[in-house]
Short mmCIF file of N, CA and C in Angstrom, two decimals:
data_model
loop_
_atom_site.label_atom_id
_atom_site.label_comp_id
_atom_site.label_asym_id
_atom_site.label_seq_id
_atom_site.Cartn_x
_atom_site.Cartn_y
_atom_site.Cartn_z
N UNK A 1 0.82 -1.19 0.00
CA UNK A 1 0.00 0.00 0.00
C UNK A 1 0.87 1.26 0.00
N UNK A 2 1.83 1.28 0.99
CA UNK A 2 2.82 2.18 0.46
C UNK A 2 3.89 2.95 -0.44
N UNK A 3 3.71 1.58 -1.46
CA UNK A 3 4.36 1.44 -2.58
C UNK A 3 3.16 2.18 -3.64
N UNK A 4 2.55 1.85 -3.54
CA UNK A 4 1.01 2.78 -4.30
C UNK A 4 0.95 3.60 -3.83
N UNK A 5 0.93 4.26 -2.99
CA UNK A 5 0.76 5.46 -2.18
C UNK A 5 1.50 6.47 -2.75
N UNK A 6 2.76 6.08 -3.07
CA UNK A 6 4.21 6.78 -3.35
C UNK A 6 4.05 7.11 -4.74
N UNK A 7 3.76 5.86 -5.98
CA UNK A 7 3.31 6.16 -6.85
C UNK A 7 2.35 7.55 -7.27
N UNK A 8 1.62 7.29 -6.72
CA UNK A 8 0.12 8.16 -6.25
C UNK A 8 0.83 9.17 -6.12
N UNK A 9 1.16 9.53 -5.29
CA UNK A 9 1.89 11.01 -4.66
C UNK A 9 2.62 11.85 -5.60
N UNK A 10 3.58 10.54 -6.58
CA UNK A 10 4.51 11.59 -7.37
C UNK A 10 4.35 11.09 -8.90
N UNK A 11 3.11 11.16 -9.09
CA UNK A 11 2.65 11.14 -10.50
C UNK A 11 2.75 12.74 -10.78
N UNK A 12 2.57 12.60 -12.21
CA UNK A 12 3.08 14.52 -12.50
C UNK A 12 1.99 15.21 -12.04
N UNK A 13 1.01 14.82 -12.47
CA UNK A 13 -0.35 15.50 -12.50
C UNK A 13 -0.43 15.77 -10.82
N UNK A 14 -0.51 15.01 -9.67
CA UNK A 14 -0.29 15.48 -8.63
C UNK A 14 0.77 16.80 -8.28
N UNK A 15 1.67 16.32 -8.89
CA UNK A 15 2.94 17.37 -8.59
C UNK A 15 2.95 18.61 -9.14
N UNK A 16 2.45 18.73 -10.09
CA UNK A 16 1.74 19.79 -10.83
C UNK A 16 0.95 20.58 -10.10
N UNK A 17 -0.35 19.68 -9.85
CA UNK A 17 -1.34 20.26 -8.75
C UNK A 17 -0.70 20.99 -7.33
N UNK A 18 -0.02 20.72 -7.12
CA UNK A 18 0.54 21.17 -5.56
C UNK A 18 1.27 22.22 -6.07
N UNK A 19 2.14 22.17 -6.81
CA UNK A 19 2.89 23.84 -7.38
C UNK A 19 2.06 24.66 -7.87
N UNK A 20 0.72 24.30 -8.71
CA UNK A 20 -0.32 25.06 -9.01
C UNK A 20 -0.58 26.11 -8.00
N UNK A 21 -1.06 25.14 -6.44
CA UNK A 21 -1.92 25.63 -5.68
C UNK A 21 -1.20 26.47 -4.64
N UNK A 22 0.43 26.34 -4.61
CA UNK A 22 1.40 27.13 -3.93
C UNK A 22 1.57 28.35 -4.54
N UNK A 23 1.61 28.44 -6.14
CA UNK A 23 2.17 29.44 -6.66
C UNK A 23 0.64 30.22 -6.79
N UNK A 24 -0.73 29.58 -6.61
CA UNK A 24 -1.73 30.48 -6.77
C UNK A 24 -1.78 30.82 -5.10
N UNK A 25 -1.94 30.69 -4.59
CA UNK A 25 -1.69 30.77 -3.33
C UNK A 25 -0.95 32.37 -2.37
N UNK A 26 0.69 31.96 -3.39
CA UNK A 26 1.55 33.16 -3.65
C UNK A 26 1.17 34.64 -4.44
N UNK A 27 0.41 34.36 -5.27
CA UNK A 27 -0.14 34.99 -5.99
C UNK A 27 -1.69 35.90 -5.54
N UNK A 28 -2.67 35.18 -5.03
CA UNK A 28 -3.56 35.54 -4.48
C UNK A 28 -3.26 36.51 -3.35
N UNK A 29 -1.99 36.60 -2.39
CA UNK A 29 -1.86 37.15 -1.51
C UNK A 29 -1.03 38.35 -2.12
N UNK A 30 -0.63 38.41 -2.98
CA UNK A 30 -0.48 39.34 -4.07
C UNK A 30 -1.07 40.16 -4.27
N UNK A 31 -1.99 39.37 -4.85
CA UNK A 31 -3.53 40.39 -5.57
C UNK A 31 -4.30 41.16 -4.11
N UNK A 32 -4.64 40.24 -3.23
CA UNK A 32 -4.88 40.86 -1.87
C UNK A 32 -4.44 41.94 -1.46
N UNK A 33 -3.10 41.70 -1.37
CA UNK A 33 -2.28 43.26 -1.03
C UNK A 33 -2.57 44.48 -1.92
N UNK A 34 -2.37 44.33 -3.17
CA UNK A 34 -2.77 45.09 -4.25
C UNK A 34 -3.99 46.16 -4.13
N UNK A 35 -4.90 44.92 -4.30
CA UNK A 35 -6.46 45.69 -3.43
C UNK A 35 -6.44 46.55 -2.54
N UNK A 36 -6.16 45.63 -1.26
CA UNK A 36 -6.26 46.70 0.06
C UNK A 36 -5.09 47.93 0.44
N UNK A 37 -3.77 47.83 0.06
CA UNK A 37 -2.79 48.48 0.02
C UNK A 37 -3.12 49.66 -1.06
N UNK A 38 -3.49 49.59 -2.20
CA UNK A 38 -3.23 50.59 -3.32
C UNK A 38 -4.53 50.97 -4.01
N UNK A 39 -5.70 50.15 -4.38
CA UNK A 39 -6.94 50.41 -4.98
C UNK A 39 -7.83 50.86 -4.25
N UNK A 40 -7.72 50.24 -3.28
CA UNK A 40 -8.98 50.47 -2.33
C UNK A 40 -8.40 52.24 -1.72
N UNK A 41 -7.16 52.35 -1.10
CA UNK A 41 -6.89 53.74 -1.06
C UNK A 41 -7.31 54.62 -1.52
N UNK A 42 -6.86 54.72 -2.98
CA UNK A 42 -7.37 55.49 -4.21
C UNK A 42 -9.10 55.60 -4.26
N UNK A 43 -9.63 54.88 -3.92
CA UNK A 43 -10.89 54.36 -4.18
C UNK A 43 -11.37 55.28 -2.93
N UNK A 44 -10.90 55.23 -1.89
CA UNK A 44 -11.33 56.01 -1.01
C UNK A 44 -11.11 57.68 -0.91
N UNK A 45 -9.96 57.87 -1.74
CA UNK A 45 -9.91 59.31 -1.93
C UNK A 45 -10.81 59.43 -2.81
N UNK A 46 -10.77 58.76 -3.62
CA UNK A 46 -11.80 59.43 -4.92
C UNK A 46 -13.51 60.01 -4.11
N UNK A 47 -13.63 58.61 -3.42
CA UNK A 47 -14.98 58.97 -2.76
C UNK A 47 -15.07 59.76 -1.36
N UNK A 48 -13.75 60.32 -1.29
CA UNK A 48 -13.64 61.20 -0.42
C UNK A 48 -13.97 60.69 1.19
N UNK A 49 -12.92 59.55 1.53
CA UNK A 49 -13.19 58.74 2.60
C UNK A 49 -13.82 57.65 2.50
N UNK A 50 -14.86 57.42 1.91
CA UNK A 50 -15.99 56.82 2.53
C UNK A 50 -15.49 55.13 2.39
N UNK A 51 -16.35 55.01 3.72
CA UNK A 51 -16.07 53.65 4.08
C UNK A 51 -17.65 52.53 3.80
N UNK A 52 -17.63 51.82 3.21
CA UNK A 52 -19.06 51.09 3.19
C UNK A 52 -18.98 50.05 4.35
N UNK A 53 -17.96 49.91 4.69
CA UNK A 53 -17.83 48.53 5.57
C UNK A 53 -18.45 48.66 7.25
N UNK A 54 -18.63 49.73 7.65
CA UNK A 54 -19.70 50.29 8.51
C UNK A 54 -20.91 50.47 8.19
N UNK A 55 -21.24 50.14 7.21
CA UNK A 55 -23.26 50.52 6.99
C UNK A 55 -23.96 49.55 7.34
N UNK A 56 -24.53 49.64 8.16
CA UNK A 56 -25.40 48.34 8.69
C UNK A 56 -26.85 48.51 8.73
N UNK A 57 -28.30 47.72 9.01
CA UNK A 57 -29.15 48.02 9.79
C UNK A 57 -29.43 47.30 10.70
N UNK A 58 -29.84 48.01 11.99
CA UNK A 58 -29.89 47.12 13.28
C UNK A 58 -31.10 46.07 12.68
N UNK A 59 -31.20 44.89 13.76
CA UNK A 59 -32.63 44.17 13.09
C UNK A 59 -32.62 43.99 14.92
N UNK A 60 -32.21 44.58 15.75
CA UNK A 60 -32.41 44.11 17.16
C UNK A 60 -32.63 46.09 18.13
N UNK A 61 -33.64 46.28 19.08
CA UNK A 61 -33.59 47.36 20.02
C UNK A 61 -32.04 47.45 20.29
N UNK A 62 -31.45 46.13 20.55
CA UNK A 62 -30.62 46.59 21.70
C UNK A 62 -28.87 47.20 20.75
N UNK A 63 -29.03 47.25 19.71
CA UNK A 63 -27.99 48.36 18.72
C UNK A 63 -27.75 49.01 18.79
N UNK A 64 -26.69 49.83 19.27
CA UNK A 64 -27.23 51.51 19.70
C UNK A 64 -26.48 52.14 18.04
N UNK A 65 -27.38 53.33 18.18
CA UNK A 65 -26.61 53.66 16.54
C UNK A 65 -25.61 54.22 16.49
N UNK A 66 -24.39 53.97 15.53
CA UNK A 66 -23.61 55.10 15.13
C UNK A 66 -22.41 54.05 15.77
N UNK A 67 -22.90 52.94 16.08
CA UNK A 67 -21.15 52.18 16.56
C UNK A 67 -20.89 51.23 15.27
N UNK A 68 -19.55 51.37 15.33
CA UNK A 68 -18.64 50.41 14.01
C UNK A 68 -19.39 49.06 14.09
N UNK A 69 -19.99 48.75 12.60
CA UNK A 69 -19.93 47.39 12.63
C UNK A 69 -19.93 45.87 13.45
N UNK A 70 -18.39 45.78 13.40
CA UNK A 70 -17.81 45.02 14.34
C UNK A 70 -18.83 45.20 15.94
N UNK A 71 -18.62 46.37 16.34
CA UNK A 71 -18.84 46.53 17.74
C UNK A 71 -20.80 46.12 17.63
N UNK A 72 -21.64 46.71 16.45
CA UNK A 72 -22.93 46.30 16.64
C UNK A 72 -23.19 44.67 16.64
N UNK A 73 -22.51 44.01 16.00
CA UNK A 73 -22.65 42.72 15.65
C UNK A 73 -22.44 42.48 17.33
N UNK A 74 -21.90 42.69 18.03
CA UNK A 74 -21.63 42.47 19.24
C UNK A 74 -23.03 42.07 19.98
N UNK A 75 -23.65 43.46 19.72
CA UNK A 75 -24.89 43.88 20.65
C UNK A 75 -26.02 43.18 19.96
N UNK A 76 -26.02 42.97 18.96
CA UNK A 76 -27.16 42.05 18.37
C UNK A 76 -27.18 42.25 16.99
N UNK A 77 -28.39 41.43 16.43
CA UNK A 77 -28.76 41.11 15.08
C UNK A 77 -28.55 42.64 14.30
N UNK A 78 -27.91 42.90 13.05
CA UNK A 78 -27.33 43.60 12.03
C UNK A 78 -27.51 42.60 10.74
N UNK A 79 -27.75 43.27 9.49
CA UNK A 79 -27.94 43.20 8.45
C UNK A 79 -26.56 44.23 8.02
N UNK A 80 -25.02 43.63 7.20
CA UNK A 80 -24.24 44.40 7.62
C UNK A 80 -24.26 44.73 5.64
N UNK A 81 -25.29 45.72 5.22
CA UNK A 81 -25.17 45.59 3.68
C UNK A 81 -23.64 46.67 2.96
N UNK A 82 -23.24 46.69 4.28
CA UNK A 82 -21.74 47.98 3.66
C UNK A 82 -20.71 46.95 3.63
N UNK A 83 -20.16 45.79 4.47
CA UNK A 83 -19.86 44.94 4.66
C UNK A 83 -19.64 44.05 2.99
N UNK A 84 -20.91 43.82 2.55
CA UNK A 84 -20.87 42.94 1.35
C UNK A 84 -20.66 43.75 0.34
N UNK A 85 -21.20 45.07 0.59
CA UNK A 85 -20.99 46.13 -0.45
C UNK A 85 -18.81 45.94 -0.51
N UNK A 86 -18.16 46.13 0.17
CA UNK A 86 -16.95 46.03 0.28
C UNK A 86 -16.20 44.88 -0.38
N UNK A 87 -17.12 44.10 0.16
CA UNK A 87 -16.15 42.47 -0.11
C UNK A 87 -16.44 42.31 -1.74
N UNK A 88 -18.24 42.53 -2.56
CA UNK A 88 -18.46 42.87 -3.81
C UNK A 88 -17.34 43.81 -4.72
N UNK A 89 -16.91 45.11 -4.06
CA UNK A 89 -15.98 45.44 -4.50
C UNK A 89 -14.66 45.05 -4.74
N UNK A 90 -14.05 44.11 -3.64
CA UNK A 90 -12.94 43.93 -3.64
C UNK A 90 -12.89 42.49 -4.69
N UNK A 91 -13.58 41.20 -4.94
CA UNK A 91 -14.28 40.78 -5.78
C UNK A 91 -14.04 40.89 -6.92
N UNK A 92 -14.55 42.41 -7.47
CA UNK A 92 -14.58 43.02 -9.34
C UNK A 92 -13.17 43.95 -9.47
N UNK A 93 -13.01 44.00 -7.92
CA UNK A 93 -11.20 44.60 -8.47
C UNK A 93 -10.08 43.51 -8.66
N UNK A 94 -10.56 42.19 -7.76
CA UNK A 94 -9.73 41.12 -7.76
C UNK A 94 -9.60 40.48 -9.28
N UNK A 95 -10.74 40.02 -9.58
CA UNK A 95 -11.24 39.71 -10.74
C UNK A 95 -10.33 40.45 -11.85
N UNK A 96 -10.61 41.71 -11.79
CA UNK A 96 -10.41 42.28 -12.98
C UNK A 96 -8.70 42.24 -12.78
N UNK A 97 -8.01 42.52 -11.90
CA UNK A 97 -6.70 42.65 -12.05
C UNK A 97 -6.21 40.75 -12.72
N UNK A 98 -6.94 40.16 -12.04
CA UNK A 98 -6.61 38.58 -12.45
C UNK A 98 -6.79 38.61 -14.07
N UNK A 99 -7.77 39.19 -14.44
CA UNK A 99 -8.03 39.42 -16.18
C UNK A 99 -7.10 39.93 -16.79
N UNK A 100 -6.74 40.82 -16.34
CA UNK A 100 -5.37 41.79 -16.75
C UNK A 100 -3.94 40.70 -16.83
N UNK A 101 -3.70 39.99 -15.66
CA UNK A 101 -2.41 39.18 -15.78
C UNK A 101 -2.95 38.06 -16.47
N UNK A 102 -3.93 37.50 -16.50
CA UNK A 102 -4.31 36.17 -17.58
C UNK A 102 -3.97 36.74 -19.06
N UNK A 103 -4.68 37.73 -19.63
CA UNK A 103 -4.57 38.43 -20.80
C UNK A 103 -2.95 38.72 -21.24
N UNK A 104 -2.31 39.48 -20.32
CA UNK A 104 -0.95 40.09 -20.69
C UNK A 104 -0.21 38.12 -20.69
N UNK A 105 -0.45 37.16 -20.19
CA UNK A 105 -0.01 35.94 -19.73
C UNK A 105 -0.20 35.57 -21.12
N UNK A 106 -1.14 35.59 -21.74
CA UNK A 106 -1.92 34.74 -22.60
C UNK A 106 -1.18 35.23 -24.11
N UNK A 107 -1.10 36.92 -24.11
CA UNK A 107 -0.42 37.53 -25.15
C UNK A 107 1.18 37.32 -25.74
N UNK A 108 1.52 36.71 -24.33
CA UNK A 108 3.14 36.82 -23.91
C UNK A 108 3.73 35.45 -25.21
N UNK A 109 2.37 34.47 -24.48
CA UNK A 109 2.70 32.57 -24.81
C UNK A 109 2.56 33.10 -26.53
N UNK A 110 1.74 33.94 -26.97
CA UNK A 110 1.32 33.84 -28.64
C UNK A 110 1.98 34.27 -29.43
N UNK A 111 2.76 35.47 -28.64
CA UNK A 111 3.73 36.44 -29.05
C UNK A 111 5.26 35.73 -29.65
N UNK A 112 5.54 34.48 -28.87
CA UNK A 112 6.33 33.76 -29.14
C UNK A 112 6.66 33.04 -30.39
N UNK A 113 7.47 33.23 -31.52
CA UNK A 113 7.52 32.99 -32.20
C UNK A 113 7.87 30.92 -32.37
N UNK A 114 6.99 30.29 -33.00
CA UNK A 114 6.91 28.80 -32.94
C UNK A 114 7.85 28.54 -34.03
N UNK A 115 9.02 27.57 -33.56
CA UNK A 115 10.13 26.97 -33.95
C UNK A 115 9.30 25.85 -35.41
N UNK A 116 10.12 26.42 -36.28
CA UNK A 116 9.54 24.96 -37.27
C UNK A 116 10.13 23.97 -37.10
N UNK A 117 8.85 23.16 -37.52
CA UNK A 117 9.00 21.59 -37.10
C UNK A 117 9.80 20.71 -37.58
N UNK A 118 10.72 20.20 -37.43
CA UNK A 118 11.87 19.10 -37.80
C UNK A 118 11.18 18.44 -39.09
N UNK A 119 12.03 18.28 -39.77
CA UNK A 119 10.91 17.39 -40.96
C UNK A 119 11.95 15.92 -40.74
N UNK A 120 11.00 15.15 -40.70
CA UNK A 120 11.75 13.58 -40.64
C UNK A 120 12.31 13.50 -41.75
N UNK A 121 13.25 12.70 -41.63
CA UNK A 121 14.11 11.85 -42.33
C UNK A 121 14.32 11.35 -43.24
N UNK A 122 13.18 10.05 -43.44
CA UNK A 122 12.17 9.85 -44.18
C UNK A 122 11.40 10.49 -45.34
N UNK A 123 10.64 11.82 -45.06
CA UNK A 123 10.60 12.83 -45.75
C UNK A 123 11.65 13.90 -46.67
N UNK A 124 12.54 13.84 -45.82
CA UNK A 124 13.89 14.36 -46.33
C UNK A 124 14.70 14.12 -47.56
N UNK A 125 14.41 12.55 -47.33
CA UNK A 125 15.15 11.66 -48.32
C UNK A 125 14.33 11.71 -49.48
N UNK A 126 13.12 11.89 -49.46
CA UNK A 126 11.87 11.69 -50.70
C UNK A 126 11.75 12.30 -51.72
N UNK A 127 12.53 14.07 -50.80
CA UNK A 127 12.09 15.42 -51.31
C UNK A 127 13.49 15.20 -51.88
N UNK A 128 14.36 14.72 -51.67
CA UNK A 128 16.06 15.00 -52.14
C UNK A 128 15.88 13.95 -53.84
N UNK A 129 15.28 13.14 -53.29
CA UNK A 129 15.20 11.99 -54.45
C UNK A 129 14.17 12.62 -55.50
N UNK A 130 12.85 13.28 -55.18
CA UNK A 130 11.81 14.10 -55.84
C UNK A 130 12.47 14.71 -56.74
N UNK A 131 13.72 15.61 -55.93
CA UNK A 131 14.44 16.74 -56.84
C UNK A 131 15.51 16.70 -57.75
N UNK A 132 16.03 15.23 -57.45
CA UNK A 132 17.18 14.35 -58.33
C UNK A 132 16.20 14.13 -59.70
N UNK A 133 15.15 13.72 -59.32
CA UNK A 133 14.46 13.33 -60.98
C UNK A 133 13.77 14.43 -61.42
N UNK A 134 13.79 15.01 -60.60
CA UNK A 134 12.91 16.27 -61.67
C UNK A 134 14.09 17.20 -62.22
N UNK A 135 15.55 17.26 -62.05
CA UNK A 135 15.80 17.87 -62.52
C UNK A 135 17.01 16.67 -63.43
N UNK A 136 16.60 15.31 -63.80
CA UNK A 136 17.56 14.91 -64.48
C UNK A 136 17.07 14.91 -66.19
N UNK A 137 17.90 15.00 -67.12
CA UNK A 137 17.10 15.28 -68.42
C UNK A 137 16.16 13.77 -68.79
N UNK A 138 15.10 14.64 -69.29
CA UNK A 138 14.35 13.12 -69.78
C UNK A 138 15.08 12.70 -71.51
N UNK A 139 14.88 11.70 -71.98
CA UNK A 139 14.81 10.83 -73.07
C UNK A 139 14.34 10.95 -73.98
#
């Protein structure tokens, strides 16, 4: 069983999968930073501060108004629609920057000029012999 196991483990397609999910991994925390470090900033000057991630509505008396989020969820039931409003945003900025490196990724592989293909041997010899008789005088 261990001998299968091992197999199992270091087939490519596994091994593949695990560098996939490290290097997306690496990458995602990337894009993360990106967002919250630099877009979302900008995003907030533009709108001149504003924060959605505080907009809530109480669904309980005991809420008192005007406290952060975080702190109402404390005191009771909240409907937190600034909250999703945020995470929606961060989402279509994630997204879209991922579009951006797939695309420039995608342009890079096409851009590459493809090596012509070896012609066999076989073929080689056919075209050499083709061109011996076509250019020997006929009779």
């Amino acid at each position: 069983m261990l001998e299968e196991f091992k197999k199992f483990a270091l087939r490519g397609n596994v091994v593949d999968l695990a560098v996939g999910v490290i290097i997306g991994a690496a990458f995602g925390a990337i894009v993360n930073s990106a967002v919250q470090d630099i877009f979302m900033p900008v995003i907030g000057a533009v709108t001149g501060g504003l924060d959605f991630s505080n907009y809530y509505i109480p669904l309980s008396s005991k809420v008192q108004a005007g406290l952060p989020y975080v702190d109402a969820k404390k005191q009771g039931a909240v409907i937190g629609y600034g909250q999703f409003l945020t995470l929606t945003l961060n989402f279509v900025i994630v997204a879209f920057v991922l579009f951006l490196v797939i695309r420039a990724m995608n342009r890079l592989q096409h851009a590459q000029p493809k090596e012509p293909e070896a012609v066999p041997a076989d073929v080689k010899l056919l075209s050499e012999i083709r061109d011996l008789l076509a250019a020997k005088p006929r009779v």
